[in-house]
Coordinates of C-alpha atoms in Angstrom, one line a residue:
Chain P
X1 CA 75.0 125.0 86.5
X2 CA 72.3 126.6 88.5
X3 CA 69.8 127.4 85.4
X4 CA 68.0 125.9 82.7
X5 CA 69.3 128.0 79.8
X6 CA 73.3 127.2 81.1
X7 CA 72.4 123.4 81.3
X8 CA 70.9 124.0 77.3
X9 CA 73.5 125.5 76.3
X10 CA 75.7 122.7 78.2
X11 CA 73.9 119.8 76.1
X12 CA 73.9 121.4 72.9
X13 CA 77.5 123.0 73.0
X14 CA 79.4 121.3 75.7
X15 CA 81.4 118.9 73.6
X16 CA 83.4 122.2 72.5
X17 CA 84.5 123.3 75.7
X18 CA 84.5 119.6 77.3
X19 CA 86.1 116.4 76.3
X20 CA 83.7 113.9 75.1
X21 CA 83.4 110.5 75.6
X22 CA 84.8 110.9 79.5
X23 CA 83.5 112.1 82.6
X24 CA 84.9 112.2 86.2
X25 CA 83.1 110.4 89.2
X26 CA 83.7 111.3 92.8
X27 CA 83.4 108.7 95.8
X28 CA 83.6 111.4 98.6
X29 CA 84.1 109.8 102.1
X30 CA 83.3 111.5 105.3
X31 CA 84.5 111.3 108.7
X32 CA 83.8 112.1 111.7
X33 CA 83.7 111.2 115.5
X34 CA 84.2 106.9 114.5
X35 CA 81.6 107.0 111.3
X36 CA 82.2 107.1 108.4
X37 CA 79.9 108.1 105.7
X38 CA 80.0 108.9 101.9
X39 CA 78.1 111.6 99.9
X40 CA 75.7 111.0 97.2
X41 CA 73.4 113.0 95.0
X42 CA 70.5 112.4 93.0
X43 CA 70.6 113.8 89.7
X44 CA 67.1 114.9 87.2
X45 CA 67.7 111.7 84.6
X46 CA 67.8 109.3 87.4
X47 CA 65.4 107.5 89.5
X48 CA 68.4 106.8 92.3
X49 CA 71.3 107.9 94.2
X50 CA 74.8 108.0 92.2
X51 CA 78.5 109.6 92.7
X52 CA 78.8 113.6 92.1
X53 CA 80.3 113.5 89.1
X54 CA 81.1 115.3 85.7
X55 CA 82.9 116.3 82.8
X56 CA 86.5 117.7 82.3
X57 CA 87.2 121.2 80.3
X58 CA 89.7 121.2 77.6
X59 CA 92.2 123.7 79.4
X60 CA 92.0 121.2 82.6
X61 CA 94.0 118.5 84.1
X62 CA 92.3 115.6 85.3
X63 CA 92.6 116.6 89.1
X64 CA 91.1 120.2 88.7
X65 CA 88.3 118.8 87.2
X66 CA 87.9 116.9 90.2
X67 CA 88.0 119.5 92.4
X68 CA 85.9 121.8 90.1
X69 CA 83.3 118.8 89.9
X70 CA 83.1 118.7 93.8
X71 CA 83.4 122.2 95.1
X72 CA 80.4 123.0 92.1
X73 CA 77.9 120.3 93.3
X74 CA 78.9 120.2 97.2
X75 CA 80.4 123.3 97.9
X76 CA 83.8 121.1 99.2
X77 CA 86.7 123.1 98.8
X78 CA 90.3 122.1 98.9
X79 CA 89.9 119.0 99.3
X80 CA 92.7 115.9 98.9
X81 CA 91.6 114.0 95.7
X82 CA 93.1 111.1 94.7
X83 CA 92.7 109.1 91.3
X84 CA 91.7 105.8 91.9
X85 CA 90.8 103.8 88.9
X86 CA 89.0 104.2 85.6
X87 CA 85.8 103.0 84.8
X88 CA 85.1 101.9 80.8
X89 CA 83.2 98.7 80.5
X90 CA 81.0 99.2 77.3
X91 CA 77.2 98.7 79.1
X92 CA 78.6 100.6 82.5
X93 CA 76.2 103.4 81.5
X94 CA 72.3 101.4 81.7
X95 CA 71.0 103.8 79.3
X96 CA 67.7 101.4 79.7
X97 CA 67.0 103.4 83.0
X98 CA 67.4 107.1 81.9
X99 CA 64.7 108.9 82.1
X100 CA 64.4 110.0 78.3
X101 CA 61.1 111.8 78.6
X102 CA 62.7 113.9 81.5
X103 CA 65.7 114.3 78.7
X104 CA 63.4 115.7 76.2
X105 CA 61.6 117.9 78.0
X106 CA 64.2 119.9 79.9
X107 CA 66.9 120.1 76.6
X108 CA 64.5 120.3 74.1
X109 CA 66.2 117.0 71.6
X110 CA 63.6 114.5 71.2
X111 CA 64.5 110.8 72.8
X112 CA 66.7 109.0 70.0
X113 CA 68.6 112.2 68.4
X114 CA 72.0 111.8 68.9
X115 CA 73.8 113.9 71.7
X116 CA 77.4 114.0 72.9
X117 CA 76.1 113.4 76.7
X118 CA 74.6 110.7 75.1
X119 CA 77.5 108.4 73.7
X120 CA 79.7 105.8 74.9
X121 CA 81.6 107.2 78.2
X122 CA 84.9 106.5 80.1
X123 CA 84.6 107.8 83.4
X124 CA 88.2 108.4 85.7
X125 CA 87.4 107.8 89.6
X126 CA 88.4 110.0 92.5
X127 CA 88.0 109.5 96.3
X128 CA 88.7 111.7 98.7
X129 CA 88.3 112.1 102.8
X130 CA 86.9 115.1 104.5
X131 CA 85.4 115.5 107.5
X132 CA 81.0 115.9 107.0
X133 CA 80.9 117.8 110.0
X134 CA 82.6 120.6 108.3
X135 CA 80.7 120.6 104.7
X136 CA 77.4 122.3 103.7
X137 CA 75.7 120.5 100.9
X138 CA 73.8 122.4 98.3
X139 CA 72.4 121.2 94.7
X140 CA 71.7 122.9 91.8
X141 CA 69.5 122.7 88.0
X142 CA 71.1 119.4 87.2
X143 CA 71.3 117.6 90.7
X144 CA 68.3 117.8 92.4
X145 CA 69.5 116.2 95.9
X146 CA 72.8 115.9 98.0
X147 CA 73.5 114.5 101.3
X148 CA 75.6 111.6 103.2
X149 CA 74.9 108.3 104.1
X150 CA 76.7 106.0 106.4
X151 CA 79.1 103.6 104.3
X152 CA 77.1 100.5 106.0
X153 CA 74.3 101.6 104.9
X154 CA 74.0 102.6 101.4
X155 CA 71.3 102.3 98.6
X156 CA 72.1 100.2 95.3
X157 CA 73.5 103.1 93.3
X158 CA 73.2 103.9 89.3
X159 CA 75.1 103.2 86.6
X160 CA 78.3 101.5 87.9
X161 CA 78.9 102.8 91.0
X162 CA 78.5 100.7 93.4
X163 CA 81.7 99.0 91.8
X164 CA 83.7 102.7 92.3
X165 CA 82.7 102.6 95.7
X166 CA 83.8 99.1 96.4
X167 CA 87.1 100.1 94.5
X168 CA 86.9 103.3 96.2
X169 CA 87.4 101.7 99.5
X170 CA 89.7 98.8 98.5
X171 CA 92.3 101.6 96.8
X172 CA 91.9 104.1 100.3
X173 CA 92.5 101.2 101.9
X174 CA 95.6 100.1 100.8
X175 CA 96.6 103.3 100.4
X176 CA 96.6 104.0 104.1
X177 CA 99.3 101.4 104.6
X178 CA 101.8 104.1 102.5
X179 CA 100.4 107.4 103.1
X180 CA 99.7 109.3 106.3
X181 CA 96.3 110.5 107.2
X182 CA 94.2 112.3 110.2
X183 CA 94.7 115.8 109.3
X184 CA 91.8 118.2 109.3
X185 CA 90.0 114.5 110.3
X186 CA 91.1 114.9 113.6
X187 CA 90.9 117.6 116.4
X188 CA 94.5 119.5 116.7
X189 CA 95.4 117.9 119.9
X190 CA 94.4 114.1 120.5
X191 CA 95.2 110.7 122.0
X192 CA 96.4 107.9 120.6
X193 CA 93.1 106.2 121.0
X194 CA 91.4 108.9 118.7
X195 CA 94.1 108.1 115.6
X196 CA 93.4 104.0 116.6
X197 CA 89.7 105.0 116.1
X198 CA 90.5 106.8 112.8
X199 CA 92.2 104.2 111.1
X200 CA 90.0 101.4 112.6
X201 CA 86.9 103.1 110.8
X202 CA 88.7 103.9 107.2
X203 CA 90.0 100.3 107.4
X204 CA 86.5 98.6 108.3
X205 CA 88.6 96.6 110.9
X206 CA 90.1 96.3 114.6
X207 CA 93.9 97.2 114.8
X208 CA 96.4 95.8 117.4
X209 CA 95.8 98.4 120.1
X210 CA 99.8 98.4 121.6
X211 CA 101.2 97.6 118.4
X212 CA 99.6 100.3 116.2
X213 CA 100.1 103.6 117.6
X214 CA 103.9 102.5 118.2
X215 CA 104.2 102.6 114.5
X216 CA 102.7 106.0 113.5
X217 CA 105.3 106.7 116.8
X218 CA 108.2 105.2 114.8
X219 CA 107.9 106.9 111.6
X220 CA 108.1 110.3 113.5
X221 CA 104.4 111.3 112.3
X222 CA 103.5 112.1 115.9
X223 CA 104.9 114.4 118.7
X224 CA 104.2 113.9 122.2
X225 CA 102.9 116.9 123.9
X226 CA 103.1 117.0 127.6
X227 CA 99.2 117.9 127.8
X228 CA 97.2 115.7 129.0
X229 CA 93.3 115.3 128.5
X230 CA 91.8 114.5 131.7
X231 CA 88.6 112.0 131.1
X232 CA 88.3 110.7 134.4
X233 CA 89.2 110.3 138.2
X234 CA 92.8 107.8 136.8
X235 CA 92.5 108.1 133.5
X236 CA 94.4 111.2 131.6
X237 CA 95.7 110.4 128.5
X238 CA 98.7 112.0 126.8
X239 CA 97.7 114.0 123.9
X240 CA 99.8 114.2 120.2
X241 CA 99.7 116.2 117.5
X242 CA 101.2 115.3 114.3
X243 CA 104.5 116.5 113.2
X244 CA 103.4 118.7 110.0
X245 CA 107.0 118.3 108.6
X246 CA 107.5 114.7 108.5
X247 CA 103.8 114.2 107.7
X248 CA 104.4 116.6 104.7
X249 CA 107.5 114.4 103.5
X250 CA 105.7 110.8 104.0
X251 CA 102.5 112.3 101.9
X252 CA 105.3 113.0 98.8
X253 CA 107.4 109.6 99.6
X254 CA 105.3 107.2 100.6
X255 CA 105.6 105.2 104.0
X256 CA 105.3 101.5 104.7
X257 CA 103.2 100.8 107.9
X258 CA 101.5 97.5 108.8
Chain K
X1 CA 97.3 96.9 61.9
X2 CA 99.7 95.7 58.8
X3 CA 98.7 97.3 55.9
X4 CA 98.7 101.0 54.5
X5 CA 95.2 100.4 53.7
X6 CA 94.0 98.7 57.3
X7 CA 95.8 102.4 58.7
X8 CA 93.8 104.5 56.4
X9 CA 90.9 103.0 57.0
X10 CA 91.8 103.1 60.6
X11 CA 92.1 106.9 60.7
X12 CA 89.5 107.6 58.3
X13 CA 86.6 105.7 60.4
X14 CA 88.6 104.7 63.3
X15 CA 86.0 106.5 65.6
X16 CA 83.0 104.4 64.4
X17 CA 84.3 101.4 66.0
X18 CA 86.6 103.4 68.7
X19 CA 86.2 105.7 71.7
X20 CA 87.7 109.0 70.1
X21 CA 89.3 110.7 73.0
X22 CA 90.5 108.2 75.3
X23 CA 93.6 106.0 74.6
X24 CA 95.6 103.0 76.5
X25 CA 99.2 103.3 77.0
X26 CA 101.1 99.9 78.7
X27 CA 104.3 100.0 80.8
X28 CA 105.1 96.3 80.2
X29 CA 108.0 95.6 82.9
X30 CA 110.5 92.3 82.2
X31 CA 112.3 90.7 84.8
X32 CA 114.8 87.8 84.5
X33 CA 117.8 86.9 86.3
X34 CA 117.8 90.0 88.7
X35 CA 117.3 92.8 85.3
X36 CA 114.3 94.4 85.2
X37 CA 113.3 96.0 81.7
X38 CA 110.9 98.3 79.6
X39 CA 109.0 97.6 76.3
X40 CA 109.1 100.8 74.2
X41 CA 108.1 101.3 70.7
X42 CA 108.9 103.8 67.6
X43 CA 105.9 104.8 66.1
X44 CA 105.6 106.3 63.0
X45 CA 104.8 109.9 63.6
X46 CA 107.5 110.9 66.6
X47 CA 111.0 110.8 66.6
X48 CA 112.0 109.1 69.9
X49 CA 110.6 106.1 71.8
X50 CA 107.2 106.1 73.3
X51 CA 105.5 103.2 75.4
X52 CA 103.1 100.8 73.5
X53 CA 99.3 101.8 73.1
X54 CA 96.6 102.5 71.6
X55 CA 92.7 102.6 71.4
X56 CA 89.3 100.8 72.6
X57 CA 87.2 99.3 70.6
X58 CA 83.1 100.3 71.6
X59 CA 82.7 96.9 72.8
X60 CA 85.3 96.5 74.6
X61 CA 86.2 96.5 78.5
X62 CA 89.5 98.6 79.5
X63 CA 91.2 95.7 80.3
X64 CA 89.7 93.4 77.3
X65 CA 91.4 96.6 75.1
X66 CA 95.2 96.9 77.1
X67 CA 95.1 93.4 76.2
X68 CA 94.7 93.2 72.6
X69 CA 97.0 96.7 72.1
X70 CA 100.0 94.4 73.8
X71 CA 99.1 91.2 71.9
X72 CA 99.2 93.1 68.5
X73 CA 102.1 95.3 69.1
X74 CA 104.1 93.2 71.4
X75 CA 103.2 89.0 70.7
X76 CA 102.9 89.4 74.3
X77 CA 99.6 87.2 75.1
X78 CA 97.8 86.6 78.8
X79 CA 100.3 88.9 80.6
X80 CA 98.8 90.2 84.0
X81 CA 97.5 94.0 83.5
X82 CA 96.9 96.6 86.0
X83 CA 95.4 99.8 85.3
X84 CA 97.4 102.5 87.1
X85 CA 96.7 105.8 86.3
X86 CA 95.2 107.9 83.7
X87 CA 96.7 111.3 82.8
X88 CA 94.7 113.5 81.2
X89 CA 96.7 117.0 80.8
X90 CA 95.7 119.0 78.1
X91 CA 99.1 119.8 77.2
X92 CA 100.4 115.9 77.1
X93 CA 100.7 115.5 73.2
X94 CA 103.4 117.8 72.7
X95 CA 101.8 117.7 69.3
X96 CA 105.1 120.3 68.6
X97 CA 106.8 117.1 67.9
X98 CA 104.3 114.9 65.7
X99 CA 105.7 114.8 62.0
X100 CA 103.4 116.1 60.3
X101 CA 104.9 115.8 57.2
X102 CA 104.9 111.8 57.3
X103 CA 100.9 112.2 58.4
X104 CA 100.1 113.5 55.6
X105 CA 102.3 111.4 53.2
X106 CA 100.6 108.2 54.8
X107 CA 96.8 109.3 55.6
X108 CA 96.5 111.7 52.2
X109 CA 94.7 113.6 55.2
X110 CA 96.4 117.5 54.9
X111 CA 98.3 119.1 57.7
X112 CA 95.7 120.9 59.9
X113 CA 92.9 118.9 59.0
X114 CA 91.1 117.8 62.0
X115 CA 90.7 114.3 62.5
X116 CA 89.5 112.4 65.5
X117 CA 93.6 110.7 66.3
X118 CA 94.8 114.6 66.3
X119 CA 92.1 116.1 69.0
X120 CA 92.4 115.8 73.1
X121 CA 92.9 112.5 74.3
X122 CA 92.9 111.3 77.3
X123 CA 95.1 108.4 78.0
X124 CA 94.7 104.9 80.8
X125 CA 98.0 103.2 82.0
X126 CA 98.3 99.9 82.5
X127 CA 101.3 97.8 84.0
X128 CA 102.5 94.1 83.6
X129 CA 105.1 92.3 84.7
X130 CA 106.4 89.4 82.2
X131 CA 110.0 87.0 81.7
X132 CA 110.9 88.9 78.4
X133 CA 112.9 86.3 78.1
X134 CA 110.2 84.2 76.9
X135 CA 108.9 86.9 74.7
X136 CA 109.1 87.4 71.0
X137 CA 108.7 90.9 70.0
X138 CA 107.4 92.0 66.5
X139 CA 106.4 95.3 64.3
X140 CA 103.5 96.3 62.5
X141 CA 102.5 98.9 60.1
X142 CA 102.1 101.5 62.8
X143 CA 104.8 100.9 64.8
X144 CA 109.0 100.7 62.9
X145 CA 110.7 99.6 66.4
X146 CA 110.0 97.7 69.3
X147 CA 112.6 97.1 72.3
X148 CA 113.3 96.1 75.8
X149 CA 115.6 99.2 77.9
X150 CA 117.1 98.5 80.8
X151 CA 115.0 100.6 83.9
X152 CA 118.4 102.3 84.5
X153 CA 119.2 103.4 81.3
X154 CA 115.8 104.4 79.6
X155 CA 115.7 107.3 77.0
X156 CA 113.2 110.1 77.3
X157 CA 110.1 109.1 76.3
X158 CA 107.7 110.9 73.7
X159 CA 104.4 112.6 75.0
X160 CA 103.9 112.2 79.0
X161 CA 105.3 108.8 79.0
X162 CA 108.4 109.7 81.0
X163 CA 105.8 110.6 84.1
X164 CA 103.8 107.4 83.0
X165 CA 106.9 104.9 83.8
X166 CA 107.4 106.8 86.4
X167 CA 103.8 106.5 88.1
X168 CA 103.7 103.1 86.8
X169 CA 106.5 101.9 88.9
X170 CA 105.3 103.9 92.1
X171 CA 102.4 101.5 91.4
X172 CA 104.1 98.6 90.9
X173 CA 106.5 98.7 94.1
X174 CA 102.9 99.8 95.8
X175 CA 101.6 96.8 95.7
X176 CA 104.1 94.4 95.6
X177 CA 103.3 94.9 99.3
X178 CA 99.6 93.5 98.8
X179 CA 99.9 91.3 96.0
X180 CA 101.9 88.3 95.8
X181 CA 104.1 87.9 92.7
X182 CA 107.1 85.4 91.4
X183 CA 104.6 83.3 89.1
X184 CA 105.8 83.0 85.5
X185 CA 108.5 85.0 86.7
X186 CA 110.7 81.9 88.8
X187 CA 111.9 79.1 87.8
X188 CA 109.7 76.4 89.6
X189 CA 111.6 75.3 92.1
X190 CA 113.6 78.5 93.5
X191 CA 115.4 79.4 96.5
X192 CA 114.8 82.1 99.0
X193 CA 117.8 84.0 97.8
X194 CA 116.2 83.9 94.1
X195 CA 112.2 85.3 94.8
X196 CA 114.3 87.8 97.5
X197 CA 116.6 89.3 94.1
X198 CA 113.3 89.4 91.9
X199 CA 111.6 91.5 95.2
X200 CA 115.0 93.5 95.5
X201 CA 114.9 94.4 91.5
X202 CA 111.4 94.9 91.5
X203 CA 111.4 97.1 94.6
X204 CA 115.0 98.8 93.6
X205 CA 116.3 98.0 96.9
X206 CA 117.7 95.6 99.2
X207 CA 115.4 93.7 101.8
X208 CA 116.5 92.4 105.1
X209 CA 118.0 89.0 104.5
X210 CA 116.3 87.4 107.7
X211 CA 113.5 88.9 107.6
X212 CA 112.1 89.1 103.9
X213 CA 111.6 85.2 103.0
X214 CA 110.4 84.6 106.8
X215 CA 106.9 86.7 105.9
X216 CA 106.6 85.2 102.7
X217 CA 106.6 82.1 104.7
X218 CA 104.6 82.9 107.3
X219 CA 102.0 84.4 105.2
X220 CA 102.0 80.2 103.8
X221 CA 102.7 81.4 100.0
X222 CA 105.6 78.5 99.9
X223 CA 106.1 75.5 99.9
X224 CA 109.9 74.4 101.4
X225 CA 110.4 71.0 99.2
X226 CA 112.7 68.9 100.5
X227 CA 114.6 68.9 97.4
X228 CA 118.1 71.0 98.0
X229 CA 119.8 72.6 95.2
X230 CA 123.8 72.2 95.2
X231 CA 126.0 75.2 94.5
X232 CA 128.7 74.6 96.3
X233 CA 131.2 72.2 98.4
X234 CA 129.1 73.5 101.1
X235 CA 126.3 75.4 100.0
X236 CA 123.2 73.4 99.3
X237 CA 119.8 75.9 99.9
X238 CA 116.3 74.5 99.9
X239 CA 113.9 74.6 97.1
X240 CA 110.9 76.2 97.5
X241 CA 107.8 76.6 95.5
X242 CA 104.7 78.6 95.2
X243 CA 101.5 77.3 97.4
X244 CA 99.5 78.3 94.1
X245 CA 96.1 77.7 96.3
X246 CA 97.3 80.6 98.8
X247 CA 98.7 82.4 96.0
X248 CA 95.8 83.2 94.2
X249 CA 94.0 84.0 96.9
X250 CA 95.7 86.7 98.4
X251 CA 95.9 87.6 94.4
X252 CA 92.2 88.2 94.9
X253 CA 92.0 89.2 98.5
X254 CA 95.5 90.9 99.0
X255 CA 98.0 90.6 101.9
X256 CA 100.1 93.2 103.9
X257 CA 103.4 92.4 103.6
X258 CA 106.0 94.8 105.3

């Protein structure tokens, strides 16, 4: 929505091309070289930082909205979305802090009127893991800043989402025990200390250093390539890749690794 | 809802005290003596058998809603709920197959007369796990059936509940690996080789007989009693039961169990 008549029209209209009464929220992780970091945006009826987030069109399904939602306000594309949990408690929306003078003035309906943005929303949760080196940020008319902050070190967010973070996390979490994961996170080649370092900062914790990679080894995710990276006068570690086959099957079955 | 009257009242100005567009459907497993079932229901408008749902009321939570749709349809009261998934399709109503014929008869509203219960909804899963043997199912005005199918033998399901059991399952067997479960579900004072069935027909597999009640052990969720049970000239098996301390807290904080 890059201008003020298309969000107008949005307001007024949108219930006929949208379904009402539920939205879509995006907790977008980011990783790269050990941090991990998650994207925010601000948006113009909102004193602070919140999810990217939006509405679903009546010819979508629930997914394509997602992706449609993130590639419009971030300009991520292709990007592995996952549904979460959704979000419904009656007073999740705070309506006490929205800016309704801001409201009036850029739609044109006075503060009070009834509007379809307006009313009681249910709003389905996404996460998904990219890597922010690779992204470019942009806004537009209805978010009116982007950009990624370290998962440590977040600002108290709107509405309810600091919750769909927290959940966020807990579901990627577990769901790194059953699903593989390092893909486009990780350079082609790489050691096995690289994948440790991966999972260590998605799970917020230390894993068993022999232990783990074995694992990952056992499942068949990895191959051994006879490279090695040299990073020191006795210390050239064997690099992997992952095998794009089995990694393919144990995204669509499911794994168990602990 | 028992009456004509509460229904037509319910259609009529339903979306006053409901979210129009968003609905609850509930997969409610039972499990006794190594069967595990499904609830489904016959609803008034379809042919075939559908899972149990319904809508939320304004002030409600999600969960605060799944509730209240099982109680009323089901008798079903303080069963543990987890949301797991919400599918939001546009084309997941098959509306093809909704009698319209009987909707008219009971609602006096005409065929192709819009009404809030006919446009796009948007539906949130929950599962639960309960003993249906201690259940007592009933009917209302809505709903003309109400039964538990065996998980092998199910029928196809109305609208996208097929994919529904389906996901809710996935969900199920998902975190039977983080959550700890057996409560409600055991006798007492049970033996290994009864919480390993419940895991094995949960999980729709067999578990290493070593292995299995060893981490449940070592992860301190039981209690060996020093009470045996006698089955045989020479089989006696200890009793064990639930640490309910440790129990609910890896209920809260979850476990890896692999």
């Amino acid at each position: 929505m890059d201008s003020e008549a298309e969000f107008r029209e949005f307001v007024l209209n949108g219930h006929l091309h949208y379904v009402p009464h539920v939205s879509i929220d995006c907790a977008i992780l980011g990783y790269h070289d050990q941090q991990l970091k998650l994207l925010l945006i601000k948006n113009k009826f909102m004193n602070g930082w919140c999810l990217p987030g939006g509405y679903i069109k009546r010819t979508e399904t629930l997914v394509e909205a997602a992706a449609r939602i993130v590639r419009e306000r971030t300009g991520i594309d292709n990007l592995f979305l996952q549904q979460f949990k959704t979000f419904g408690d009656p007073d999740r929306a705070q309506i006490s802090k929205f800016d309704a003078e801001a409201w009036a003035k850029v739609t044109g309906i006075p503060d009070g009127k009834s509007n379809w943005l307006l009313d009681q929303t249910i709003s389905v949760g996404f996460y998904a893991i990219t890597d922010f080196s690779k992204t470019i940020l942009h806004t537009d008319f209805f978010s009116s800043d982007c950009a990624w902050f370290d998962i440590e070190k977040l600002p108290g967010l709107e509405f309810d989402h600091d919750e769909m973070v927290k959940e966020a996390l807990h579901t990627m979490r577990l769901q790194l025990y059953h699903y593989p994961i390092g893909y486009n996170l990780l350079p082609r080649k790489f050691t096995l200390t690289e994948i440790r370092a991966l999972y260590e900062t998605l799970l917020g914790k230390k894993l068993d250093v022999s232990n783990f990679p074995k694992k990952l080894l056992a499942l068949g995710l990895l191959n051994k390539l006879a490279e090695k990276r040299s990073i020191g006068a006795h210390r050239s570690p064997h690099l992997y890749s992952f095998n794009k086959t089995r990694y393919n099957q144990a995204l669509r079955d499911g794994i168990v690794l602990s």
